[in-house]
XYZ file of C-alpha atoms in Angstrom:
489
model
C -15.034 -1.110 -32.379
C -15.128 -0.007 -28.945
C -12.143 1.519 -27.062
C -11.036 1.270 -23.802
C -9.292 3.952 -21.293
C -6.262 2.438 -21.226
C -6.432 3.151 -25.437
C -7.571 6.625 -24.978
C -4.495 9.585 -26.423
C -3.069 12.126 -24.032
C -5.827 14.383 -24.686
C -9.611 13.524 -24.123
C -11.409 13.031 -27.258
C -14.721 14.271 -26.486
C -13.236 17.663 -24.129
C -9.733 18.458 -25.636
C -8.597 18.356 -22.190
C -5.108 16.827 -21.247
C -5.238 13.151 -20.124
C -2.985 10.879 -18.019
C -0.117 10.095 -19.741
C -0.695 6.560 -21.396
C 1.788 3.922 -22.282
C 4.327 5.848 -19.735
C 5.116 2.421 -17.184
C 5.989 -0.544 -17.900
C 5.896 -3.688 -15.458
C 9.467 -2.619 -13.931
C 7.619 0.437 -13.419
C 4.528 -0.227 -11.684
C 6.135 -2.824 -9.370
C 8.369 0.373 -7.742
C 5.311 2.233 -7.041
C 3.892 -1.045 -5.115
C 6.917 -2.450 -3.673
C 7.599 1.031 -2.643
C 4.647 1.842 -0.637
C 4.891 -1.326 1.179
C 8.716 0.305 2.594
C 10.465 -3.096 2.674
C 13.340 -1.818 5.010
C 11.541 0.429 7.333
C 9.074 -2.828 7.560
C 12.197 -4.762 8.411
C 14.197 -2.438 10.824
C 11.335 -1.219 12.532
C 8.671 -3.976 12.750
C 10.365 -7.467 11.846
C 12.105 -7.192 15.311
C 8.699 -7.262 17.437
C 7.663 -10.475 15.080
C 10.713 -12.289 16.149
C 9.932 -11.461 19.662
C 6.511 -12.378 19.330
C 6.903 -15.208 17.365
C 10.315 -17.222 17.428
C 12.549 -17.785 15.076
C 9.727 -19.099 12.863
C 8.739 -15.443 12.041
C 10.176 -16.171 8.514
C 7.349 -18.186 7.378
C 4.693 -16.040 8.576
C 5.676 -13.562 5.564
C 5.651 -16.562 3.442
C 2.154 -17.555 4.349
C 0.893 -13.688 4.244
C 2.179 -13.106 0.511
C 0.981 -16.968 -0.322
C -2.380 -15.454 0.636
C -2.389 -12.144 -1.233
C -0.846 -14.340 -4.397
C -4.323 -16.297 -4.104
C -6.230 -12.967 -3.670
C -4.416 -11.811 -6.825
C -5.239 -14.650 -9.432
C -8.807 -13.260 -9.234
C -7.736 -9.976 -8.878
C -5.820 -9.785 -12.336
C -7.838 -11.709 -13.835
C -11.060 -9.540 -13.625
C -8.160 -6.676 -14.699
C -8.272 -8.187 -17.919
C -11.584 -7.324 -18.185
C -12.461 -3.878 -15.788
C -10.904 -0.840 -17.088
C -12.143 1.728 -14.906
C -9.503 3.784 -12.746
C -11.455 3.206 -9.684
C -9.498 0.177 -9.451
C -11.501 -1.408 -6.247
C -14.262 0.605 -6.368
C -15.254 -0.418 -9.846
C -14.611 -4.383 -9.288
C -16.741 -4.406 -6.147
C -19.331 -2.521 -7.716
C -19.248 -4.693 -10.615
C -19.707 -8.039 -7.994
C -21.621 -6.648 -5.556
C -23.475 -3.411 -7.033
C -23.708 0.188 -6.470
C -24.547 0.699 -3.036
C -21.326 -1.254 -1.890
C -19.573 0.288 -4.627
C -19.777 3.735 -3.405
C -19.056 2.820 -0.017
C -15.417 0.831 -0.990
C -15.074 4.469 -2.605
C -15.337 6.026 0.394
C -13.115 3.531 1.872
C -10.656 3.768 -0.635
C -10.527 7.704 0.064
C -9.996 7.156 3.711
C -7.734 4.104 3.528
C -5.255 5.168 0.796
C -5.159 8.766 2.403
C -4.516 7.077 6.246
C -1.882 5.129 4.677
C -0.339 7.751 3.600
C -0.956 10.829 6.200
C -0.439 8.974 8.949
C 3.692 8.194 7.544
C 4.204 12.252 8.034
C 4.722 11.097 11.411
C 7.303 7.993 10.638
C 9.012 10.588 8.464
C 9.734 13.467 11.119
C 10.441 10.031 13.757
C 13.251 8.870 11.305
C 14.683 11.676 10.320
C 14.689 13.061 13.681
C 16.407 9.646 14.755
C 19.152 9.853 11.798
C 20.291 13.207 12.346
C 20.495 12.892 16.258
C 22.678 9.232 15.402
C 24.679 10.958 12.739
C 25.124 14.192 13.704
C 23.759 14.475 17.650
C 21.335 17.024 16.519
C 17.761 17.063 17.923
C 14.912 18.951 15.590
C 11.389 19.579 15.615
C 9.198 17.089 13.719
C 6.631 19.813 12.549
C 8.756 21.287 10.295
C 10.346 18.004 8.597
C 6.260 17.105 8.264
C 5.532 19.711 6.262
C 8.300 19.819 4.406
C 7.743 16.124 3.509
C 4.165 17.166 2.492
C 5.564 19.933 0.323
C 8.300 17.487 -1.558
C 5.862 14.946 -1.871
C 3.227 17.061 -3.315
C 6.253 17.912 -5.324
C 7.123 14.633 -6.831
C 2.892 14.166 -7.357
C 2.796 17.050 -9.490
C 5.396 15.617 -11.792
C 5.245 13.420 -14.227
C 4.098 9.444 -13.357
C 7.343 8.366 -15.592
C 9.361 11.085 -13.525
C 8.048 9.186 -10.235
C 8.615 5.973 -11.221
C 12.260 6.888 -11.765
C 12.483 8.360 -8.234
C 11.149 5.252 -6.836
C 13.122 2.838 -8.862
C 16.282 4.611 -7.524
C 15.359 4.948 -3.775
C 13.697 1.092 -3.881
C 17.195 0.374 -4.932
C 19.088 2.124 -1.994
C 16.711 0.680 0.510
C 16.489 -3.303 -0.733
C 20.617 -3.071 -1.537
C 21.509 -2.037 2.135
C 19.451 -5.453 3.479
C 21.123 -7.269 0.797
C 24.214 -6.024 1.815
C 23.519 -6.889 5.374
C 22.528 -10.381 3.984
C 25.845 -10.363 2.560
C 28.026 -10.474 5.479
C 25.892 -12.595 7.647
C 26.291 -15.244 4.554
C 29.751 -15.311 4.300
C 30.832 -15.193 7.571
C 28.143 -18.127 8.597
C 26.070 -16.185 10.727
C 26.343 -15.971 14.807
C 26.713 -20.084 15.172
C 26.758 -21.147 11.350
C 23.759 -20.938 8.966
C 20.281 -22.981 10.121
C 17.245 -23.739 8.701
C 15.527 -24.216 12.055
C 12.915 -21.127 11.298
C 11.138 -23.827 8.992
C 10.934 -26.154 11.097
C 6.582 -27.112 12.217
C 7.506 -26.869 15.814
C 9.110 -23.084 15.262
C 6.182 -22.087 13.060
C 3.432 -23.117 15.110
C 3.550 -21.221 18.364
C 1.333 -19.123 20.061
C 2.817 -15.980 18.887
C 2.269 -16.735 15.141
C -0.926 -15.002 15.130
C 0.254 -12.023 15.924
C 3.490 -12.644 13.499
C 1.043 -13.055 10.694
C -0.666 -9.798 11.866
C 2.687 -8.148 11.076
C 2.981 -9.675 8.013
C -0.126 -8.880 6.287
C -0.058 -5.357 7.013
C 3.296 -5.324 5.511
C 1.834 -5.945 2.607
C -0.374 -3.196 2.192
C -0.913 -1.247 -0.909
C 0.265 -4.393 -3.168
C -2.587 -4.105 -5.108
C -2.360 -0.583 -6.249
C -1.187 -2.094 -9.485
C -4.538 -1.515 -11.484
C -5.054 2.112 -10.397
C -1.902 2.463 -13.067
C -3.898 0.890 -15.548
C -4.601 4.062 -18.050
C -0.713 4.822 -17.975
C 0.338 1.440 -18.705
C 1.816 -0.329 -21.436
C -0.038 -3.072 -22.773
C -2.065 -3.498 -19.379
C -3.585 -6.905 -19.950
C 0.062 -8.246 -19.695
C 1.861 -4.957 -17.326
C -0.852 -5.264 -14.582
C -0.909 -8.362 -13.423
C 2.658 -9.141 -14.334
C 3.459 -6.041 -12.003
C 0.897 -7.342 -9.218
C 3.072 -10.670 -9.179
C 6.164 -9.672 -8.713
C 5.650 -7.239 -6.146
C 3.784 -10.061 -4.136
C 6.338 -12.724 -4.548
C 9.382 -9.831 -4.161
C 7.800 -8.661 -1.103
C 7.014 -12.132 0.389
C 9.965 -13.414 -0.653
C 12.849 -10.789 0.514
C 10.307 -9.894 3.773
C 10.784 -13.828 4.704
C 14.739 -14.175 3.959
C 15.584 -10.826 5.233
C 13.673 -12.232 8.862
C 15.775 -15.095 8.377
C 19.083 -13.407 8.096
C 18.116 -11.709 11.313
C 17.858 -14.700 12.999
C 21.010 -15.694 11.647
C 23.015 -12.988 12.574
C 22.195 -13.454 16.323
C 22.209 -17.226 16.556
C 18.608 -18.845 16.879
C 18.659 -19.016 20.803
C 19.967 -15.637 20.650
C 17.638 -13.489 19.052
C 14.975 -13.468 20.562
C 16.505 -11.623 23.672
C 18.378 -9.571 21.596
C 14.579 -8.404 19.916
C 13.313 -8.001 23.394
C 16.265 -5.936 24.461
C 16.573 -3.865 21.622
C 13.832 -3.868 18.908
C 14.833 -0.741 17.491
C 18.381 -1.357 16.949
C 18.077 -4.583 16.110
C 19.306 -4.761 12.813
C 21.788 -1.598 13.404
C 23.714 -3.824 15.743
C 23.203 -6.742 13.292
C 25.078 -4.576 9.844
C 27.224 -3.231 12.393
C 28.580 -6.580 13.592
C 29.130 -7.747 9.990
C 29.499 -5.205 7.951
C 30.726 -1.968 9.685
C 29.342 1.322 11.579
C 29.566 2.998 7.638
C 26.786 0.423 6.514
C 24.500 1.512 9.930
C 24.800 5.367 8.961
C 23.455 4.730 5.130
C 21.169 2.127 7.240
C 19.848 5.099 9.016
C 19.794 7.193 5.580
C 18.141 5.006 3.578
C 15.344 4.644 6.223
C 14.121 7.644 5.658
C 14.211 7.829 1.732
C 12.559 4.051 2.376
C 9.812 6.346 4.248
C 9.733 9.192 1.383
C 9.221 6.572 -1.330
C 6.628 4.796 0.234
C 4.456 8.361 0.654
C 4.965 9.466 -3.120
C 3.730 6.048 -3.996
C 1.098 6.657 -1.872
C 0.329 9.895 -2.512
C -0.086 8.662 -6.461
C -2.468 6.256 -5.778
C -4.752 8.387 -3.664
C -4.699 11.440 -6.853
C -6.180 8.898 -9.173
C -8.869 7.741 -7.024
C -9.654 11.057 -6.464
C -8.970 11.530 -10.562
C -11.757 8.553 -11.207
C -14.410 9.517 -8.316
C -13.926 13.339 -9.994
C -14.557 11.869 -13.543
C -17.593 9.883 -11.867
C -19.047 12.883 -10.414
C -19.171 11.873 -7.456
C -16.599 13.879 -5.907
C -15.945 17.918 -7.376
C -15.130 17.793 -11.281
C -12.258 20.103 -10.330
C -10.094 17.347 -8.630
C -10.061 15.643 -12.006
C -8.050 18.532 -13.951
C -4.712 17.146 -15.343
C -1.740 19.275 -15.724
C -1.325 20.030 -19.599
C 2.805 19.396 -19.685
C 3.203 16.780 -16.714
C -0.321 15.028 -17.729
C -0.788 14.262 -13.616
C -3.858 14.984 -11.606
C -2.473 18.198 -10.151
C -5.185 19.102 -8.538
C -6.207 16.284 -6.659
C -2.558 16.530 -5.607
C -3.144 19.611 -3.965
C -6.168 18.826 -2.326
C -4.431 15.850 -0.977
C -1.603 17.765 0.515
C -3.169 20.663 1.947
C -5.077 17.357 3.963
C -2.339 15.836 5.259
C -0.881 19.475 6.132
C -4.189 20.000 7.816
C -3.916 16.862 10.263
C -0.506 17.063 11.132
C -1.167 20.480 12.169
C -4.136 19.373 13.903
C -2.409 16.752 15.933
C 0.886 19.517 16.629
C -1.827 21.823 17.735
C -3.403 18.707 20.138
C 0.552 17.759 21.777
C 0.408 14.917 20.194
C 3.424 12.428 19.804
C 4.615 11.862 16.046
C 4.930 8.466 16.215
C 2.320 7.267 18.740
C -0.645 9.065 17.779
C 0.215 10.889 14.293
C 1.820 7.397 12.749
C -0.055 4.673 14.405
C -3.666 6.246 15.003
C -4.021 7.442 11.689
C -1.975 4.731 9.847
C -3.884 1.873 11.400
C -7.324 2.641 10.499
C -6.471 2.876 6.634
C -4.607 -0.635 6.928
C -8.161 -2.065 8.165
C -9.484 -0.328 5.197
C -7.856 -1.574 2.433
C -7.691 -5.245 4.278
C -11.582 -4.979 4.110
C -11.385 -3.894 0.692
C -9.260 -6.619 -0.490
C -11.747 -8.931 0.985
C -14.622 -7.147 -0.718
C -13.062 -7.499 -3.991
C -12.528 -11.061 -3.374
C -15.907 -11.740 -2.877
C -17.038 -9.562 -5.993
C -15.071 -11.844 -8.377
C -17.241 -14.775 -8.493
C -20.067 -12.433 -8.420
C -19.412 -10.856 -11.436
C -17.743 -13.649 -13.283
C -21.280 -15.545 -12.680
C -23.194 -12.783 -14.553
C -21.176 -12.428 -17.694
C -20.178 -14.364 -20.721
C -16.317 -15.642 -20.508
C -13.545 -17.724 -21.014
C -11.946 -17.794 -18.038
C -10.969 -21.352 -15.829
C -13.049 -21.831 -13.103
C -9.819 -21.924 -10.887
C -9.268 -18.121 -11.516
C -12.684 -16.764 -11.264
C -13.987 -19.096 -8.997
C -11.838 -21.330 -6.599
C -9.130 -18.908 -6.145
C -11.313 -15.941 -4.883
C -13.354 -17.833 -2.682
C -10.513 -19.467 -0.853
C -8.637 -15.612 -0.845
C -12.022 -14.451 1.271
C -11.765 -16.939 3.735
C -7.977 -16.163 3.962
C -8.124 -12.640 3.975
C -11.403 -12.489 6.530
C -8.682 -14.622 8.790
C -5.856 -12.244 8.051
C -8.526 -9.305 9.171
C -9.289 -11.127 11.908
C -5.979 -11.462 13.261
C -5.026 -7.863 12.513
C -8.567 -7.031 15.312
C -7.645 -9.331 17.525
C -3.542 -7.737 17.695
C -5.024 -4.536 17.331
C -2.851 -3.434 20.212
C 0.415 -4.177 18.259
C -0.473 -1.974 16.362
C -1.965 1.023 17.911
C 0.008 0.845 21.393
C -3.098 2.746 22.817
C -6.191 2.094 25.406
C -8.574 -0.243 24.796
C -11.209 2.636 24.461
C -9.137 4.185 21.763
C -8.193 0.896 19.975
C -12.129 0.277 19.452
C -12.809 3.572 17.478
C -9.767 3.338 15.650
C -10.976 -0.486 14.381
C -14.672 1.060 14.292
C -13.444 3.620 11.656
C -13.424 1.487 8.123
C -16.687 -0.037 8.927
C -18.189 3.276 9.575
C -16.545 5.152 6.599
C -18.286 2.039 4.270
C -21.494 2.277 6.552
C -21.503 6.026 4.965
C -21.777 5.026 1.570
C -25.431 3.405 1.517
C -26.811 6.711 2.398
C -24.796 8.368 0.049
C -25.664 5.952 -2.871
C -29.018 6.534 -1.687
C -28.776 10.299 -2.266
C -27.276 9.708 -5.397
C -29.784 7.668 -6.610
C -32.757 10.653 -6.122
C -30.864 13.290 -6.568
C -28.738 12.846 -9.238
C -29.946 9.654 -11.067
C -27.441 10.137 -13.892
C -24.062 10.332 -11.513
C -25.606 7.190 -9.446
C -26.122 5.334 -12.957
C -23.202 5.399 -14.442
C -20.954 4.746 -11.360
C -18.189 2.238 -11.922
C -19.073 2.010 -15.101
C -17.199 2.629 -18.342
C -18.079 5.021 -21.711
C -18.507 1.397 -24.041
C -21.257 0.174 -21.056
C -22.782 3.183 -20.420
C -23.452 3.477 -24.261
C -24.346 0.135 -24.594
């Protein structure tokens, strides 16, 4: 009878040594750590505006189409979870579909996407707070120091428990999604601007020149969503948790991103708000909770932004420690990294090792003058969105692959029809996150080429190292993405 990971006790069996701590999260559970890293209301306050000024009052739907897109992607998705149980999460499907070689360089990707996710935010974090305690209090301070202190709470909540972090999360997800529903609230009952209107649905609202760069928006907002299987070892019953989890953070997110747009629109009027977006983007939907509920709701607005920010790095930072936790147990990167704390069972040192990085480039870009927000924030941020877009569409591709090579039961629909219309879909959505590039990045065209030239390059990097691998050490390179039951097999 073989056994898989996710079955394995607290302690290795073969070492002694502590494990993950398995059968800690439950669905509930897993969706915070996704739905958190996604931010919903620092995605709504601070980038919904610029989609309704870019694209109408249709901006709605282009949130509904973006997490119709990713629900396609994830029928594949979770159902090859059912069957992979290797921590690499990504890493191990594509190298499953598509071999070795592009294996190890969606590892490398992974690294560098997860950790730009997540570094880059240091910046939104010193931004916000800076921004709430000048609007609450008139006080300007430094964003170095509210950086590093981030990186030192974060690496905080990391070291603890995943059960102890899930709890966190489930409490700030709930601050940050109540204060939008509360703003939903009073735009409801006191029929919006000019009454209540469906005209955001309407074809002729949708389909406008600026939905491109609406659906742009609304992919990226998405980003992280599939994190889901990286929980899989410290999961309850993850054939059922997993994808269960990766559902309901796709439909919550496309869901309460697309009716949160629309009560926007709504509480200006729909010939309205686009002028107010394009006169105030920032404030948008200060002025908006202001208006209809009160100046109280705008302060714990401004408060909850920035836990919204905090939540979204400890979910990140999570996800990064157990890639580094699966590429350590591969060999691949230092078996150090994949030490796990004996009382908290968490991968404490790949925790470390990701914080002293992020302390190491946000004192690298203080030391350069650089701007928190427009260089910290978007130039690092950006380049690990391309990332895991690219590896989403990798992973797509690698489900029919492998599904072709193996014995199974599985409908044709999941393992074939859903992932190949999900590539075409996501190489679109990829396509449309290039071509807006600018949206994004807010920088020169010079600038805006390396920073899309960066994922490409980082997976470029992996066929020489898989090549290495391969002569040098035969027995890392063979046993890549596998698992113990295949490699004994």
């Amino acid at each position: 009878m073989s056994v898989t990971t996710a079955e394995l006790p607290e302690e290795d069996a073969s070492s002694g040594a502590p494990g993950l701590r398995s059968g800690s999260l439950g669905t509930a559970d897993i969706t915070f750590f996704v739905v958190s890293a996604a931010a919903p209301l620092t995605v709504m306050a601070g980038v919904a505006p610029l989609a309704i000024l870019l694209g109408g009052i249709g901006a709605p739907v282009g949130y509904l189409l973006a997490g119709l897109t990713l629900a396609v992607f994830a029928v594949g998705f979770t159902t090859m979870s059912r069957h992979v149980t290797d921590g690499g999460a990504f890493y191990a499907y594509i190298t499953r579909g598509l071999g070795r070689p592009v294996g190890i360089g969606a590892a490398l990707l992974a690294l560098v996407g997860y950790n730009g996710m997540e570094i880059g935010v240091y910046g939104l974090l010193a931004t916000t707070t800076r921004d709430t305690l000048h609007s609450l209090f008139g006080s300007d301070v430094p964003w170095l120091p509210v950086s590093l202190a981030g990186l030192l709470l974060i690496g905080y909540g990391g070291f603890r428990s995943i059960d102890f972090g899930a709890k966190v999360l489930g409490v700030l997800l709930v601050a940050e999604t109540g204060i939008l529903v509360l703003l939903a609230g009073g735009v409801l009952l006191k029929g919006g601007a000019h009454g209540l209107s469906l005209a955001s649905l309407a074809p002729a609202h949708v389909f406008v020149p600026g939905t491109a760069a609406v659906l742009a928006f609304a992919f990226a907002a998405f980003t992280g969503f599939e994190s889901t299987v990286i929980y899989r070892r410290e999961a309850r019953d993850p054939e059922r948790t997993i994808p269960r989890a990766t559902y309901a953070a796709v439909g919550f997110l496309g869901l309460f991103y697309a009716f949160v747009v629309w009560i926007a629109v709504q509480a200006f009027g729909d010939e309205q708000v686009v002028q107010a977006a394009g006169k105030d983007p920032a404030g948008l939907f200060f002025t908006a909770i202001t208006t209809y509920v009160g100046g109280w709701a705008a302060d714990l607005m401004h408060v909850f932004i920035v836990t919204s920010v905090i939540a979204s790095l400890l979910a990140f930072h999570n996800a990064i420690n157990r890639y580094a936790l699966a590429l350590a147990e591969e060999g691949v990167l230092p078996r150090r990294l994949g030490r796990i704390h004996p009382r908290h069972r968490s991968p404490y040192v790949a925790g470390i090792a990701q914080t002293v990085l992020g302390a190491l480039v946000v004192l690298a870009f203080r030391a350069a003058g650089a701007d928190p927000y427009q260089q910290l924030l978007l130039w690092v941020n950006t380049p690990g969105m391309i990332g895991l877009l690219l590896l989403q569409l990798l992973a797509a591709i690698a489900v029919p692959c492998w599904f072709r090579r193996i014995r199974h039961t599985e409908g044709v629909v999941r393992t074939v029809v859903a992932p190949v219309l999900a590539t075409v879909l996501l190489a679109t959505a990829i396509a449309l996150v290039v071509s807006h590039i600018d949206l994004f990045t807010a920088a020169s065209p010079a600038v805006n080429v390396l920073l899309v030239a960066v994922a490409p390059a980082v997976f470029a990097l992996g066929l020489p190292l898989a090549w290495w691998l391969r002569r040098s050490r035969p027995d890392v390179y063979a046993a890549f993405g596998t698992e113990t039951t295949e490699q004994s097999s």
